[in-house]
Amino acid sequence: MSRWSSETSKKFILVFVFLFLLYGCATAPVTGRKQLILVDPQTEIKLGLQAYEEILKKEKLCNDPTINALVQRVGMRIAKASGKNYDWEFKVIDKPESINAFCLPGGKVFVYTGILPVAQNEAGLATVLAHEIAHAIARHGAERMSIAMVAAFGEVLAAELLDLNNSRTRELFMAAYGLGATVGLILPYSRKQEYEADTIGLYLMAKAGYDPREAIKFWERMRQAASGRRKIPEFLSTHPADGKRIQALKNLLPQVLPIYEKAEHKYGLGEKIPEPHCR
Ligand SMILES: [Zn+2]
């Protein structure tokens, strides 16, 4: 090994030790799982905002007032249950062929009109939103970025990866949040993160006053929505609606039903979602 590369390695190790001490120990909400996260929350939220602006420029928003009010209402109830004091935004994208939804760090949430018929009612939508919000508040994207950063160890200086103006940082961030369509690369959430988002999501929807039993029906509808399609919907490519997932949700019901019973306002399934009329 040359003198230069051994010095570079030392520098890498120092940067990682420093980052680890600074941000390394995080804890996921609800489950209390310990996480290795090398991205600080402020950087993550700034990257979320950048992505939000980019998506707003690119996508056509749906201006159906009834649909917007409904998404806003369900979203804010879940947001309140999360206890996160973010600058929450809920936007509906007019794309009937897209069965998808996601939440960026910092509370910017997008719902594609294609997922609404699968959601069917407010509780179905609450299932989707609570799951996506759970990924964001448990900082799963930052966790995946950190794994990718460790993998890139020796290639790129970590400090460079945390530079907001670095295109690799933005690319990594987009991929880590499943916005693969934008960069052509998807890092799927791990099974562990999916299970965690389901757990936190179910807890959030119950706390917000939506019947958590509808989550099981929602995932069954998701499964049906995929059958008979030539292309697997985006949401399902990163969120397999298999028997294991549905069984795990059923197993969680005894824990979350008492939370639902104690909710300040109970909405049950809420209103049925009408067909969107985006102009
Ligand atoms: Zn997920």
Short mmCIF file of C-alpha atoms and ligand atoms in Angstrom, two decimals:
data_model
loop_
_atom_site.label_atom_id
_atom_site.label_comp_id
_atom_site.label_asym_id
_atom_site.label_seq_id
_atom_site.Cartn_x
_atom_site.Cartn_y
_atom_site.Cartn_z
CA MET A 1 0.00 0.00 0.00
CA SER A 2 1.40 3.40 -0.89
CA ARG A 3 1.95 6.10 1.71
CA TRP A 4 -0.78 8.21 0.14
CA SER A 5 -3.48 5.55 0.33
CA SER A 6 -2.65 4.58 3.90
CA GLU A 7 -2.97 8.24 4.91
CA THR A 8 -6.23 8.48 3.01
CA SER A 9 -7.54 5.39 4.82
CA LYS A 10 -6.61 6.94 8.16
CA LYS A 11 -8.55 10.04 7.16
CA PHE A 12 -11.57 7.92 6.22
CA ILE A 13 -11.48 6.08 9.53
CA LEU A 14 -11.24 9.34 11.46
CA VAL A 15 -14.19 10.82 9.56
CA PHE A 16 -16.30 7.72 10.20
CA VAL A 17 -15.42 7.57 13.89
CA PHE A 18 -16.27 11.26 14.14
CA LEU A 19 -19.60 10.84 12.29
CA PHE A 20 -20.47 7.75 14.31
CA LEU A 21 -19.89 9.58 17.60
CA LEU A 22 -21.90 12.53 16.36
CA TYR A 23 -24.92 10.80 14.87
CA GLY A 24 -24.28 7.07 15.04
CA CYS A 25 -26.71 6.09 17.76
CA ALA A 26 -30.35 6.61 16.85
CA THR A 27 -33.47 4.84 18.11
CA ALA A 28 -36.56 4.11 16.02
CA PRO A 29 -39.89 5.31 17.46
CA VAL A 30 -42.42 2.77 18.84
CA THR A 31 -40.15 -0.27 18.32
CA GLY A 32 -37.12 1.25 20.10
CA ARG A 33 -34.74 -0.48 17.67
CA LYS A 34 -31.16 0.86 17.72
CA GLN A 35 -29.99 2.24 14.38
CA LEU A 36 -26.70 3.19 12.78
CA ILE A 37 -27.32 6.57 11.15
CA LEU A 38 -24.47 8.71 9.81
CA VAL A 39 -26.64 11.44 8.31
CA ASP A 40 -27.74 14.21 10.64
CA PRO A 41 -31.47 15.07 10.74
CA GLN A 42 -30.94 18.64 9.44
CA THR A 43 -29.11 17.41 6.33
CA GLU A 44 -31.80 14.79 5.79
CA ILE A 45 -34.59 17.37 6.03
CA LYS A 46 -32.76 19.73 3.64
CA LEU A 47 -32.38 16.91 1.13
CA GLY A 48 -36.08 16.17 1.59
CA LEU A 49 -36.94 19.77 0.76
CA GLN A 50 -34.76 19.71 -2.37
CA ALA A 51 -36.47 16.54 -3.57
CA TYR A 52 -39.88 18.05 -2.75
CA GLU A 53 -39.19 21.11 -4.95
CA GLU A 54 -37.93 18.90 -7.79
CA ILE A 55 -41.02 16.68 -7.67
CA LEU A 56 -43.36 19.70 -7.56
CA LYS A 57 -41.69 21.03 -10.73
CA LYS A 58 -41.97 17.70 -12.52
CA GLU A 59 -45.37 16.28 -11.58
CA LYS A 60 -48.90 17.46 -12.36
CA LEU A 61 -50.87 18.06 -9.18
CA CYS A 62 -54.52 17.11 -8.92
CA ASN A 63 -56.71 20.10 -8.11
CA ASP A 64 -59.90 18.24 -7.16
CA PRO A 65 -60.88 20.11 -3.96
CA THR A 66 -62.77 17.15 -2.44
CA ILE A 67 -59.83 14.76 -2.91
CA ASN A 68 -57.32 17.32 -1.62
CA ALA A 69 -59.40 18.04 1.47
CA LEU A 70 -59.75 14.32 2.18
CA VAL A 71 -56.01 13.57 1.79
CA GLN A 72 -55.18 16.63 3.89
CA ARG A 73 -57.60 15.60 6.63
CA VAL A 74 -56.38 12.00 6.90
CA GLY A 75 -52.74 13.08 6.57
CA MET A 76 -52.91 15.70 9.30
CA ARG A 77 -54.53 13.22 11.70
CA ILE A 78 -51.67 10.77 11.15
CA ALA A 79 -49.13 13.63 11.36
CA LYS A 80 -50.59 14.71 14.69
CA ALA A 81 -50.43 11.14 16.02
CA SER A 82 -46.74 11.01 15.04
CA GLY A 83 -46.00 13.88 17.44
CA LYS A 84 -43.53 15.33 14.88
CA ASN A 85 -43.61 19.06 14.61
CA TYR A 86 -42.79 19.14 10.89
CA ASP A 87 -43.97 21.58 8.27
CA TRP A 88 -46.34 18.91 6.93
CA GLU A 89 -47.52 19.09 3.30
CA PHE A 90 -49.81 16.63 1.54
CA LYS A 91 -49.88 16.79 -2.26
CA VAL A 92 -51.94 14.71 -4.69
CA ILE A 93 -50.32 13.88 -8.04
CA ASP A 94 -52.63 13.32 -11.02
CA LYS A 95 -51.37 9.95 -12.27
CA PRO A 96 -54.08 7.28 -12.38
CA GLU A 97 -51.63 4.63 -13.64
CA SER A 98 -49.37 5.11 -10.59
CA ILE A 99 -50.21 3.06 -7.50
CA ASN A 100 -47.82 4.89 -5.21
CA ALA A 101 -47.32 7.25 -2.26
CA PHE A 102 -44.30 8.39 -0.24
CA CYS A 103 -43.20 10.70 2.54
CA LEU A 104 -39.96 12.68 2.40
CA PRO A 105 -38.00 13.52 5.55
CA GLY A 106 -39.37 16.71 7.05
CA GLY A 107 -42.98 15.70 6.35
CA LYS A 108 -43.55 16.28 2.64
CA VAL A 109 -46.03 13.64 1.50
CA PHE A 110 -47.11 12.72 -2.04
CA VAL A 111 -50.10 10.57 -2.96
CA TYR A 112 -50.66 9.42 -6.55
CA THR A 113 -54.29 9.27 -7.68
CA GLY A 114 -53.68 5.65 -8.80
CA ILE A 115 -53.52 4.45 -5.19
CA LEU A 116 -56.89 5.99 -4.21
CA PRO A 117 -59.12 3.22 -5.66
CA VAL A 118 -57.04 0.65 -3.71
CA ALA A 119 -57.24 2.74 -0.54
CA GLN A 120 -61.04 2.89 -1.08
CA ASN A 121 -61.79 4.76 2.17
CA GLU A 122 -60.09 7.06 4.69
CA ALA A 123 -58.82 4.16 6.81
CA GLY A 124 -57.27 2.55 3.71
CA LEU A 125 -55.55 5.84 2.89
CA ALA A 126 -54.53 6.15 6.55
CA THR A 127 -52.81 2.73 6.21
CA VAL A 128 -50.71 3.99 3.28
CA LEU A 129 -49.93 7.40 4.78
CA ALA A 130 -49.12 6.03 8.24
CA HIS A 131 -46.80 3.43 6.70
CA GLU A 132 -44.97 6.03 4.59
CA ILE A 133 -44.80 8.54 7.46
CA ALA A 134 -43.41 5.73 9.63
CA HIS A 135 -40.52 5.18 7.18
CA ALA A 136 -39.76 8.91 7.39
CA ILE A 137 -39.96 9.34 11.17
CA ALA A 138 -37.96 6.15 11.74
CA ARG A 139 -35.41 7.68 9.34
CA HIS A 140 -35.18 4.54 7.24
CA GLY A 141 -33.83 6.47 4.24
CA ALA A 142 -31.00 7.94 6.34
CA GLU A 143 -30.28 4.47 7.63
CA ARG A 144 -30.05 3.12 4.09
CA MET A 145 -27.91 6.07 3.04
CA SER A 146 -25.60 5.24 5.94
CA ILE A 147 -25.31 1.63 4.81
CA ALA A 148 -24.50 2.82 1.30
CA MET A 149 -21.97 5.27 2.76
CA VAL A 150 -20.25 2.50 4.67
CA ALA A 151 -20.25 0.48 1.45
CA ALA A 152 -18.69 3.42 -0.38
CA PHE A 153 -16.02 3.64 2.32
CA GLY A 154 -12.64 3.95 0.63
CA GLU A 155 -14.17 5.37 -2.50
CA VAL A 156 -15.57 8.70 -1.52
CA LEU A 157 -14.92 10.76 1.56
CA ALA A 158 -17.96 10.67 3.83
CA ALA A 159 -17.89 14.43 4.23
CA GLU A 160 -18.29 14.76 0.49
CA LEU A 161 -21.35 12.51 0.57
CA LEU A 162 -22.93 14.84 3.09
CA ASP A 163 -22.47 17.85 0.83
CA LEU A 164 -25.92 19.08 -0.20
CA ASN A 165 -24.63 20.35 -3.54
CA ASN A 166 -23.03 17.06 -4.45
CA SER A 167 -25.07 15.27 -7.12
CA ARG A 168 -24.01 11.87 -5.68
CA THR A 169 -25.54 12.85 -2.33
CA ARG A 170 -28.83 13.73 -3.99
CA GLU A 171 -28.79 10.56 -6.06
CA LEU A 172 -28.11 8.43 -3.01
CA PHE A 173 -30.85 10.22 -1.10
CA MET A 174 -33.41 9.73 -3.89
CA ALA A 175 -32.52 6.05 -4.18
CA ALA A 176 -32.67 5.59 -0.41
CA TYR A 177 -36.18 7.02 -0.34
CA GLY A 178 -37.38 4.77 -3.13
CA LEU A 179 -37.69 7.59 -5.64
CA GLY A 180 -36.06 5.25 -8.11
CA ALA A 181 -38.14 6.44 -11.03
CA THR A 182 -36.26 9.73 -10.83
CA VAL A 183 -32.74 8.30 -10.83
CA GLY A 184 -33.30 4.83 -12.24
CA LEU A 185 -32.06 3.12 -9.10
CA ILE A 186 -34.10 1.66 -6.26
CA LEU A 187 -32.71 0.58 -2.93
CA PRO A 188 -35.62 -1.38 -1.52
CA TYR A 189 -36.33 -1.04 2.17
CA SER A 190 -35.13 -4.07 4.05
CA ARG A 191 -37.63 -6.58 5.38
CA LYS A 192 -36.81 -5.33 8.88
CA GLN A 193 -37.62 -1.73 7.92
CA GLU A 194 -40.84 -2.78 6.18
CA TYR A 195 -41.99 -4.68 9.24
CA GLU A 196 -41.06 -1.73 11.42
CA ALA A 197 -42.96 0.73 9.19
CA ASP A 198 -46.01 -1.57 9.34
CA THR A 199 -45.77 -1.70 13.14
CA ILE A 200 -45.32 2.07 13.59
CA GLY A 201 -47.90 2.76 10.87
CA LEU A 202 -50.55 0.58 12.48
CA TYR A 203 -49.90 2.28 15.82
CA LEU A 204 -50.19 5.76 14.20
CA MET A 205 -53.45 5.00 12.37
CA ALA A 206 -54.99 3.55 15.53
CA LYS A 207 -53.90 6.57 17.58
CA ALA A 208 -55.33 8.86 14.86
CA GLY A 209 -58.70 7.11 15.26
CA TYR A 210 -58.79 4.91 12.14
CA ASP A 211 -59.78 1.26 12.49
CA PRO A 212 -56.46 -0.66 12.20
CA ARG A 213 -58.34 -3.78 10.98
CA GLU A 214 -58.76 -2.00 7.65
CA ALA A 215 -54.96 -2.20 7.14
CA ILE A 216 -55.29 -5.95 6.57
CA LYS A 217 -58.07 -5.43 4.04
CA PHE A 218 -56.03 -2.72 2.34
CA TRP A 219 -53.03 -5.02 1.85
CA GLU A 220 -55.35 -7.72 0.50
CA ARG A 221 -56.72 -5.21 -2.03
CA MET A 222 -53.13 -4.27 -2.91
CA ARG A 223 -52.42 -7.89 -3.63
CA GLN A 224 -55.41 -8.06 -5.95
CA ALA A 225 -54.45 -4.82 -7.68
CA ALA A 226 -51.16 -6.42 -8.67
CA SER A 227 -52.68 -9.57 -10.14
CA GLY A 228 -53.58 -9.32 -13.79
CA ARG A 229 -51.24 -6.40 -14.38
CA ARG A 230 -48.33 -6.79 -16.74
CA LYS A 231 -46.18 -4.37 -14.76
CA ILE A 232 -45.94 -4.58 -10.96
CA PRO A 233 -47.05 -1.21 -9.47
CA GLU A 234 -44.18 0.87 -7.95
CA PHE A 235 -45.58 0.61 -4.46
CA LEU A 236 -45.71 -3.18 -4.66
CA SER A 237 -42.24 -3.53 -6.11
CA THR A 238 -40.89 -2.08 -2.85
CA HIS A 239 -43.75 -3.29 -0.63
CA PRO A 240 -44.54 -6.95 -1.33
CA ALA A 241 -48.10 -7.66 -0.17
CA ASP A 242 -47.46 -11.30 0.55
CA GLY A 243 -49.06 -13.66 3.07
CA LYS A 244 -46.22 -13.11 5.56
CA ARG A 245 -46.81 -9.36 5.65
CA ILE A 246 -50.56 -9.76 6.10
CA GLN A 247 -50.06 -12.36 8.85
CA ALA A 248 -47.59 -10.09 10.67
CA LEU A 249 -50.18 -7.28 10.59
CA LYS A 250 -52.87 -9.61 11.97
CA ASN A 251 -50.48 -10.55 14.81
CA LEU A 252 -50.08 -6.87 15.69
CA LEU A 253 -53.83 -6.22 16.01
CA PRO A 254 -54.15 -7.23 19.70
CA GLN A 255 -51.52 -4.57 20.52
CA VAL A 256 -53.06 -1.74 18.50
CA LEU A 257 -56.81 -2.31 18.97
CA PRO A 258 -56.69 -1.00 22.58
CA ILE A 259 -54.97 2.16 21.26
CA TYR A 260 -57.76 2.59 18.72
CA GLU A 261 -60.39 2.02 21.43
CA LYS A 262 -58.82 4.79 23.52
CA ALA A 263 -58.47 7.27 20.60
CA GLU A 264 -59.93 10.70 21.29
CA HIS A 265 -62.01 10.64 18.08
CA LYS A 266 -62.90 7.39 16.37
CA TYR A 267 -63.51 7.66 12.61
CA GLY A 268 -63.80 3.94 11.86
CA LEU A 269 -63.29 3.61 8.11
CA GLY A 270 -64.03 7.30 7.53
CA GLU A 271 -65.58 8.42 4.25
CA LYS A 272 -65.44 6.46 1.02
CA ILE A 273 -62.95 8.06 -1.40
CA PRO A 274 -64.80 9.41 -4.45
CA GLU A 275 -63.40 9.18 -7.97
CA PRO A 276 -60.91 12.03 -8.44
CA HIS A 277 -61.70 14.72 -11.00
CA CYS A 278 -58.36 16.41 -11.59
CA ARG A 279 -58.50 19.11 -14.21
ZN ZN B 1 -42.54 0.54 3.17
#
